[in-house]
XYZ file of N, CA and C in Angstrom:
672
model
N 190.166 119.561 115.189
C 191.414 119.747 114.442
C 191.203 120.778 113.350
N 192.104 121.741 113.234
C 191.960 122.796 112.239
C 192.269 122.264 110.855
N 191.793 123.020 109.829
C 192.074 122.606 108.446
C 193.557 122.649 108.157
N 194.299 123.619 108.784
C 195.739 123.709 108.575
C 196.440 122.472 109.083
N 196.051 121.988 110.289
C 196.686 120.806 110.848
C 196.364 119.575 110.022
N 195.119 119.495 109.529
C 194.750 118.369 108.670
C 195.594 118.380 107.404
N 195.747 119.559 106.788
C 196.551 119.685 105.566
C 197.985 119.264 105.826
N 198.551 119.743 106.939
C 199.937 119.431 107.260
C 200.139 117.943 107.474
N 199.183 117.302 108.186
C 199.315 115.878 108.475
C 199.296 115.042 107.203
N 198.386 115.385 106.297
C 198.293 114.631 105.041
C 199.531 114.843 104.189
N 199.991 116.098 104.105
C 201.172 116.384 103.301
C 202.409 115.693 103.851
N 202.572 115.713 105.171
C 203.746 115.069 105.762
C 203.719 113.568 105.529
N 202.539 112.973 105.639
C 202.421 111.523 105.442
C 202.665 111.139 103.992
N 202.203 112.000 103.077
C 202.300 111.664 101.656
C 203.647 112.044 101.061
N 204.119 113.250 101.383
C 205.354 113.753 100.802
C 206.194 114.440 101.873
N 206.812 113.696 102.759
C 207.594 114.310 103.830
C 208.797 115.088 103.338
N 209.229 114.861 102.102
C 210.454 115.507 101.613
C 210.182 116.618 100.607
N 208.932 117.150 100.607
C 208.636 118.226 99.676
C 209.532 119.420 99.983
N 210.249 119.903 98.981
C 211.152 121.035 99.194
C 210.368 122.279 99.584
N 210.810 122.941 100.624
C 210.206 124.200 101.011
C 208.947 124.080 101.830
N 208.534 122.870 102.191
C 207.295 122.731 102.954
C 207.500 123.153 104.396
N 206.646 124.074 104.843
C 206.678 124.519 106.233
C 205.274 124.385 106.798
N 205.099 123.710 107.924
C 203.768 123.486 108.478
C 203.032 124.782 108.774
N 201.691 124.679 108.612
C 200.775 125.745 109.030
C 201.097 127.109 108.430
N 201.360 127.144 107.108
C 201.636 128.424 106.459
C 200.370 129.046 105.883
N 199.283 128.260 105.750
C 198.045 128.788 105.204
C 197.238 129.444 106.314
N 196.955 130.745 106.177
C 196.195 131.473 107.176
C 194.873 131.925 106.576
N 193.973 132.386 107.455
C 192.694 132.898 106.974
C 192.911 134.084 106.044
N 193.904 134.925 106.380
C 194.212 136.075 105.530
C 194.710 135.625 104.167
N 195.547 134.563 104.161
C 196.059 134.036 102.904
C 194.953 133.485 102.028
N 194.011 132.763 102.645
C 192.884 132.220 101.898
C 191.997 133.337 101.364
N 191.799 134.383 102.166
C 190.984 135.516 101.724
C 191.645 136.235 100.560
N 192.972 136.361 100.607
C 193.704 137.011 99.520
C 193.570 136.204 98.233
N 193.652 134.886 98.345
C 193.517 134.028 97.159
C 192.108 134.138 96.583
N 191.099 134.179 97.459
C 189.715 134.302 96.978
C 189.497 135.651 96.305
N 190.038 136.702 96.879
C 189.914 138.026 96.282
C 190.613 138.069 94.932
N 191.803 137.462 94.859
C 192.558 137.364 93.611
C 191.722 136.636 92.555
N 191.130 135.497 92.941
C 190.315 134.714 92.013
C 189.116 135.515 91.525
N 188.463 136.215 92.432
C 187.247 136.946 92.079
C 187.558 138.102 91.131
N 188.568 138.902 91.471
C 188.897 140.061 90.648
C 189.421 139.650 89.274
N 190.399 138.739 89.270
C 190.972 138.314 87.996
C 190.003 137.428 87.215
N 189.154 136.659 87.923
C 188.166 135.834 87.252
C 187.171 136.681 86.468
N 186.669 137.761 87.091
C 185.739 138.665 86.409
C 186.427 139.369 85.248
N 187.669 139.828 85.468
C 188.419 140.509 84.413
C 188.653 139.591 83.214
N 189.092 138.361 83.485
C 189.347 137.409 82.405
C 188.057 137.026 81.683
N 186.952 136.945 82.429
C 185.670 136.621 81.795
C 185.262 137.724 80.826
N 185.439 138.975 81.222
C 185.102 140.097 80.338
C 185.985 140.099 79.090
N 187.274 139.805 79.283
C 188.202 139.770 78.147
C 187.872 138.606 77.214
N 187.506 137.467 77.811
C 187.275 136.246 77.019
C 185.882 136.174 76.406
N 184.968 137.057 76.808
C 183.578 136.945 76.359
C 183.428 136.923 74.836
N 184.102 137.798 74.072
C 183.963 137.717 72.613
C 184.414 136.367 72.050
N 185.503 135.827 72.592
C 185.986 134.513 72.152
C 184.965 133.435 72.507
N 184.367 133.536 73.688
C 183.386 132.543 74.118
C 182.154 132.559 73.226
N 181.753 133.745 72.770
C 180.617 133.852 71.852
C 180.943 133.177 70.524
N 182.148 133.413 69.997
C 182.563 132.807 68.731
C 182.665 131.285 68.857
N 183.207 130.809 69.973
C 183.309 129.362 70.195
C 181.915 128.744 70.267
N 180.985 129.415 70.933
C 179.613 128.917 71.040
C 178.976 128.772 69.668
N 179.156 129.783 68.810
C 178.603 129.738 67.454
C 179.236 128.604 66.642
N 180.547 128.437 66.769
C 181.254 127.392 66.030
C 180.770 126.009 66.439
N 180.564 125.801 67.727
C 180.082 124.502 68.221
C 178.678 124.222 67.694
N 177.820 125.246 67.748
C 176.437 125.072 67.297
C 176.368 124.742 65.807
N 177.246 125.328 65.008
C 177.246 125.091 63.565
C 177.944 123.795 63.182
N 178.842 123.325 64.029
C 179.679 122.166 63.684
C 178.988 120.835 63.900
N 178.242 120.691 64.999
C 177.646 119.391 65.312
C 176.430 119.565 66.213
N 175.470 118.660 66.117
C 174.279 118.769 66.967
C 174.617 118.468 68.427
N 173.867 119.116 69.324
C 174.088 118.876 70.739
C 174.208 120.179 71.498
N 174.302 120.098 72.804
C 174.412 121.319 73.620
C 175.749 122.019 73.409
N 175.782 123.306 73.667
C 177.029 124.072 73.545
C 177.920 123.822 74.747
N 177.307 123.759 75.912
C 178.058 123.527 77.138
C 177.955 122.076 77.594
N 179.012 121.606 78.198
C 179.086 120.264 78.767
C 179.222 120.424 80.279
N 178.387 119.733 81.030
C 178.426 119.833 82.490
C 178.571 118.440 83.084
N 179.517 118.305 84.000
C 179.754 117.011 84.639
C 180.204 117.252 86.075
N 179.885 116.327 86.961
C 180.274 116.453 88.361
C 181.774 116.243 88.518
N 182.392 117.045 89.365
C 183.793 116.909 89.727
C 183.930 117.003 91.240
N 185.055 116.518 91.738
C 185.331 116.591 93.170
C 186.161 117.829 93.454
N 185.670 118.650 94.381
C 186.365 119.873 94.721
C 187.096 119.782 96.044
N 187.306 120.927 96.665
C 188.035 120.994 97.929
C 187.319 120.204 99.011
N 188.110 119.450 99.764
C 187.602 118.633 100.871
C 186.574 117.594 100.431
N 186.670 117.171 99.176
C 185.815 116.085 98.694
C 184.412 116.485 98.293
N 184.099 117.776 98.303
C 182.762 118.227 97.917
C 182.640 118.245 96.395
N 181.532 117.719 95.888
C 181.332 117.686 94.441
C 180.657 118.976 93.967
N 180.889 119.301 92.704
C 180.292 120.488 92.102
C 180.161 120.252 90.601
N 179.264 120.982 89.928
C 179.128 120.837 88.470
C 180.152 121.701 87.748
N 180.995 121.087 86.943
C 182.003 121.836 86.201
C 181.482 122.090 84.789
N 181.787 123.268 84.256
C 181.315 123.644 82.926
C 182.468 123.679 81.931
N 182.196 123.152 80.744
C 183.143 123.204 79.633
C 182.356 123.414 78.346
N 183.031 123.923 77.327
C 182.436 123.892 75.999
C 182.473 122.453 75.505
N 181.375 122.016 74.901
C 181.321 120.637 74.393
C 182.298 120.482 73.238
N 183.148 119.468 73.324
C 184.148 119.224 72.278
C 184.008 117.839 71.664
N 183.019 117.063 72.129
C 182.812 115.703 71.631
C 181.412 115.526 71.070
N 181.258 114.487 70.265
C 179.948 114.169 69.693
C 179.047 113.478 70.701
N 179.645 112.911 71.742
C 178.878 112.213 72.767
C 179.175 112.844 74.115
N 178.194 112.777 75.003
C 178.364 113.264 76.365
C 178.266 112.054 77.282
N 179.411 111.636 77.799
C 179.448 110.413 78.597
C 178.906 110.661 79.998
N 177.906 109.871 80.369
C 177.324 109.974 81.698
C 177.387 108.650 82.445
N 178.008 107.649 81.834
C 178.110 106.341 82.469
C 179.218 106.336 83.503
N 179.332 105.203 84.226
C 180.357 105.085 85.266
C 181.756 105.039 84.661
N 181.855 104.580 83.402
C 183.159 104.480 82.749
C 183.370 105.705 81.863
N 184.289 106.573 82.265
C 184.599 107.783 81.489
C 185.995 107.629 80.912
N 186.073 107.564 79.576
C 187.363 107.389 78.923
C 188.058 108.723 78.714
N 189.358 108.776 79.002
C 190.131 109.975 78.725
C 190.310 110.127 77.217
N 190.315 111.371 76.755
C 190.521 111.633 75.330
C 191.975 111.394 74.967
N 192.194 110.707 73.853
C 193.539 110.410 73.379
C 193.726 110.987 71.978
N 194.954 110.972 71.489
C 195.244 111.470 70.143
C 194.427 110.705 69.116
N 193.767 111.420 68.201
C 192.977 110.790 67.162
C 191.645 110.256 67.633
N 191.180 110.656 68.807
C 189.923 110.173 69.372
C 188.763 110.548 68.452
N 188.017 109.531 67.996
C 186.926 109.752 67.040
C 185.747 110.496 67.648
N 185.684 110.563 68.970
C 184.566 111.256 69.620
C 184.689 112.774 69.514
N 185.895 113.287 69.257
C 186.134 114.725 69.259
C 185.701 115.340 67.925
N 184.961 116.429 67.986
C 184.486 117.111 66.784
C 185.603 117.941 66.152
N 185.331 118.471 64.972
C 186.321 119.316 64.291
C 186.634 120.563 65.115
N 185.582 121.225 65.575
C 185.782 122.396 66.428
C 186.420 121.974 67.750
N 186.013 120.810 68.238
C 186.547 120.307 69.499
C 188.054 120.146 69.478
N 188.602 119.708 68.349
C 190.057 119.525 68.267
C 190.787 120.857 68.437
N 190.214 121.905 67.884
C 190.843 123.225 67.975
C 190.736 123.779 69.386
N 189.537 123.749 69.948
C 189.359 124.379 71.266
C 190.044 123.584 72.369
N 190.182 122.263 72.193
C 190.911 121.472 73.190
C 192.412 121.760 73.117
N 192.918 121.896 71.905
C 194.349 122.167 71.736
C 194.734 123.501 72.362
N 193.825 124.480 72.262
C 194.079 125.815 72.795
C 193.486 126.015 74.191
N 192.889 124.941 74.746
C 192.252 124.981 76.072
C 191.094 125.974 76.147
N 190.524 126.325 75.002
C 189.371 127.223 75.003
C 188.135 126.545 75.576
N 188.110 125.214 75.562
C 186.966 124.494 76.134
C 186.847 124.714 77.634
N 187.930 125.178 78.275
C 187.925 125.382 79.726
C 187.403 126.767 80.131
N 187.198 127.676 79.187
C 186.825 129.046 79.527
C 185.550 129.160 80.369
N 184.508 128.328 80.144
C 183.310 128.445 80.988
C 183.583 128.193 82.475
N 184.736 127.622 82.796
C 185.052 127.390 84.209
C 185.338 128.684 84.951
N 185.440 129.795 84.231
C 185.538 131.088 84.896
C 184.298 131.344 85.736
N 183.145 130.808 85.298
C 181.926 130.920 86.101
C 182.057 130.101 87.385
N 182.708 128.937 87.306
C 182.968 128.138 88.501
C 183.871 128.880 89.474
N 184.845 129.604 88.933
C 185.761 130.374 89.780
C 185.019 131.495 90.493
N 184.220 132.242 89.747
C 183.473 133.354 90.339
C 182.490 132.842 91.392
N 181.937 131.654 91.164
C 180.991 131.065 92.126
C 181.682 130.520 93.367
N 183.025 130.440 93.345
C 183.765 129.957 94.498
C 183.959 128.456 94.535
N 183.594 127.755 93.460
C 183.747 126.297 93.406
C 185.146 125.892 92.951
N 185.804 126.774 92.216
C 187.138 126.523 91.709
C 188.002 127.749 91.958
N 189.286 127.598 91.707
C 190.240 128.700 91.744
C 190.820 128.849 90.339
N 191.372 130.015 90.046
C 192.057 130.159 88.766
C 193.219 129.177 88.675
N 193.909 128.969 89.805
C 195.069 128.079 89.850
C 194.870 127.031 90.937
N 195.147 125.786 90.592
C 195.031 124.683 91.537
C 195.123 123.374 90.782
N 195.081 122.249 91.456
C 195.107 120.958 90.765
C 193.899 120.821 89.837
N 194.118 120.358 88.626
C 193.010 120.183 87.686
C 192.077 119.082 88.195
N 190.752 119.331 88.191
C 189.807 118.308 88.663
C 189.621 117.202 87.625
N 189.613 115.967 88.085
C 189.397 114.823 87.203
C 187.969 114.311 87.348
N 187.544 113.454 86.421
C 186.240 112.805 86.543
C 186.189 112.028 87.856
N 185.026 111.987 88.475
C 184.887 111.339 89.781
C 185.316 109.873 89.731
N 184.999 109.186 88.642
C 185.390 107.782 88.528
C 186.911 107.654 88.510
N 187.610 108.634 87.950
C 189.071 108.619 87.946
C 189.619 108.947 89.337
N 188.934 109.858 90.049
C 189.335 110.136 91.433
C 189.275 108.864 92.268
N 188.211 108.110 92.084
C 188.040 106.878 92.859
C 189.114 105.856 92.513
N 189.417 105.725 91.226
C 190.414 104.747 90.793
C 191.811 105.111 91.289
N 192.248 106.345 90.982
C 193.607 106.745 91.366
C 193.740 106.930 92.869
N 192.648 107.309 93.527
C 192.682 107.432 94.977
C 192.926 106.106 95.662
N 192.513 105.018 94.998
C 192.689 103.679 95.573
C 194.096 103.131 95.352
N 194.784 103.612 94.314
C 196.105 103.060 93.990
C 197.259 103.998 94.344
N 196.946 105.284 94.576
C 197.977 106.250 94.963
C 197.598 106.854 96.315
N 198.357 106.508 97.341
C 198.026 106.965 98.694
C 198.052 108.483 98.811
N 198.852 109.139 97.994
C 199.020 110.592 98.072
C 197.997 111.367 97.246
N 197.115 110.684 96.549
C 196.195 111.341 95.618
C 195.296 112.370 96.306
N 194.872 112.079 97.530
C 193.936 112.952 98.239
C 194.518 114.323 98.555
N 195.841 114.449 98.491
C 196.479 115.748 98.742
C 195.917 116.807 97.802
N 195.577 116.420 96.575
C 195.089 117.356 95.574
C 193.807 118.059 96.010
N 193.030 117.407 96.862
C 191.721 117.936 97.235
C 191.749 118.761 98.519
N 192.948 119.130 98.964
C 193.062 119.998 100.137
C 192.915 121.468 99.769
N 192.942 121.773 98.474
C 192.713 123.129 97.987
C 191.668 123.057 96.873
N 191.172 124.196 96.450
C 190.204 124.217 95.354
C 190.876 123.800 94.050
N 190.164 123.071 93.212
C 190.722 122.741 91.894
C 190.826 124.001 91.049
N 191.705 123.973 90.044
C 191.941 125.165 89.245
C 191.731 124.954 87.758
N 191.623 126.061 87.040
C 191.556 126.015 85.581
C 192.919 125.657 85.012
N 193.961 126.133 85.665
C 195.329 125.763 85.326
C 196.058 125.459 86.622
N 197.259 124.921 86.510
C 197.966 124.548 87.730
C 199.462 124.381 87.525
N 200.149 124.167 88.636
C 201.593 123.958 88.620
C 201.953 122.746 87.768
N 201.156 121.697 87.835
C 201.425 120.496 87.037
C 201.320 120.812 85.544
N 200.305 121.583 85.164
C 200.071 121.859 83.745
C 201.187 122.698 83.132
N 201.730 123.671 83.873
C 202.796 124.501 83.305
C 204.160 123.822 83.412
N 204.183 122.635 84.028
C 205.427 121.870 84.111
C 205.342 120.566 83.322
N 204.498 120.561 82.288
C 204.481 119.448 81.350
C 203.479 118.347 81.616
N 202.786 118.373 82.755
C 201.824 117.308 83.063
C 200.421 117.764 82.687
N 200.177 117.829 81.393
C 198.902 118.282 80.846
C 198.330 117.193 79.969
N 197.001 117.061 79.965
C 196.371 116.090 79.092
C 196.155 114.740 79.748
N 196.001 113.671 78.937
C 195.678 112.349 79.472
C 196.813 111.747 80.288
N 196.442 110.826 81.166
C 197.414 110.094 81.996
C 197.221 108.605 81.725
N 197.824 108.083 80.645
C 197.567 106.701 80.227
C 198.062 105.622 81.191
N 199.000 105.962 82.077
C 199.442 104.951 83.043
C 199.645 105.586 84.418
N 199.833 104.747 85.408
C 199.923 105.188 86.796
C 201.087 106.151 87.008
N 202.210 105.914 86.353
C 203.378 106.765 86.545
C 203.097 108.197 86.088
N 202.329 108.356 85.014
C 201.946 109.695 84.556
C 201.156 110.420 85.641
N 200.207 109.717 86.246
C 199.408 110.324 87.300
C 200.234 110.573 88.559
N 201.161 109.680 88.860
C 202.017 109.868 90.037
C 202.838 111.158 89.905
N 203.365 111.397 88.712
C 204.142 112.620 88.489
C 203.267 113.854 88.632
N 202.024 113.792 88.128
C 201.113 114.921 88.258
C 200.776 115.181 89.722
N 200.522 114.118 90.467
C 200.173 114.271 91.887
C 201.332 114.893 92.667
N 202.559 114.510 92.337
C 203.724 115.096 93.016
C 203.807 116.602 92.755
N 203.546 117.008 91.524
C 203.556 118.431 91.199
C 202.406 119.156 91.903
N 201.238 118.528 91.932
C 200.096 119.126 92.620
C 200.367 119.254 94.116
N 201.009 118.248 94.697
C 201.314 118.278 96.130
C 202.298 119.393 96.447
N 203.256 119.620 95.552
C 204.189 120.732 95.755
C 203.431 122.055 95.764
N 202.465 122.182 94.865
C 201.668 123.413 94.827
C 200.870 123.585 96.119
N 200.227 122.526 96.594
C 199.434 122.597 97.826
C 200.300 123.078 98.990
N 201.543 122.602 99.036
C 202.437 122.958 100.136
C 202.995 124.370 100.016
N 203.027 124.923 98.807
C 203.723 126.193 98.588
C 202.864 127.294 97.984
N 201.575 127.060 97.827
C 200.768 128.015 97.074
C 200.686 129.387 97.743
N 200.631 130.411 96.890
C 200.522 131.793 97.318
C 199.982 132.591 96.142
N 199.569 133.821 96.402
C 199.071 134.667 95.321
C 200.186 134.928 94.305
N 201.413 135.111 94.788
C 202.542 135.350 93.885
C 202.782 134.139 92.978
N 202.700 132.941 93.553
C 202.887 131.732 92.749
C 201.747 131.585 91.752
N 200.515 131.877 92.177
C 199.378 131.809 91.261
C 199.580 132.736 90.067
N 200.062 133.949 90.334
C 200.298 134.906 89.251
C 201.364 134.378 88.290
N 202.410 133.779 88.838
C 203.479 133.207 88.011
C 202.935 132.095 87.118
N 202.066 131.250 87.667
C 201.486 130.143 86.899
C 200.571 130.674 85.801
N 199.779 131.705 86.111
C 198.896 132.296 85.108
C 199.698 132.883 83.947
N 200.827 133.511 84.240
C 201.678 134.086 83.193
C 202.274 132.980 82.322
N 202.633 131.853 82.938
C 203.244 130.755 82.191
C 202.235 129.913 81.415
N 200.948 129.999 81.785
C 199.937 129.131 81.174
C 199.802 129.320 79.658
N 199.736 130.547 79.129
C 199.622 130.684 77.671
C 200.764 130.013 76.916
N 201.976 130.080 77.450
C 203.119 129.438 76.799
C 202.956 127.921 76.803
N 202.443 127.377 77.926
C 202.213 125.933 78.009
C 201.142 125.504 77.022
N 200.095 126.330 76.874
C 199.016 126.008 75.939
C 199.514 126.066 74.502
N 200.256 127.113 74.154
C 200.736 127.270 72.777
C 201.755 126.206 72.384
N 202.401 125.607 73.380
C 203.351 124.529 73.060
C 202.635 123.316 72.500
N 201.321 123.177 72.849
C 200.527 122.070 72.326
C 200.890 120.720 72.899
N 201.743 120.674 73.917
C 202.208 119.402 74.467
C 201.074 118.664 75.170
N 200.855 117.396 74.793
C 199.863 116.508 75.410
C 198.445 117.019 75.337
N 198.139 117.902 74.393
C 196.773 118.409 74.251
C 196.022 117.573 73.229
N 194.931 116.919 73.658
C 194.138 116.083 72.744
C 192.654 116.414 72.919
């Protein structure tokens, strides 16, 4: 069975009424175009962001003891795990089975961490993940593996998110579903937005999402 047929079967079973969904629209050429888009724009954005990344690194080092970068396993396309990179924004690095989502006023977040999380600067090291081919610039945001396991067990449609590469930003994030998901309904809404993206993604849509991302970040909505 081809990957296109697998994608179509899961999408139809999970969201048969997704607007605009047409079976087997993802082609090898389309995937190659998306990878080329990610590689070219990923390198360009990394070069542009490098001075900011240096300043953030210095601020983290001066603000609190600990590593500058935070690395944790995430689930990528087709269930494959990979190490995701972020700037450290907390005083502790959780490695236990129980990973708590950051909430407003979370005491674990450092002074610098509050700023870089609000502006999503902590996500900039993921440009290296994009260039390495583990992530895309645009796609469903990857969650902690323990959260994947939990929500995957209670939401039948959750696995739809893993039919494409996870992204630094996504359709859900520019449509208000950013930050923590304190209850199941919050996650259900995010999954529906992610599923719409999986069914309709294209280079043109990715470009539109990238243009809208700074506005979503500056709004500060649900950023903790």
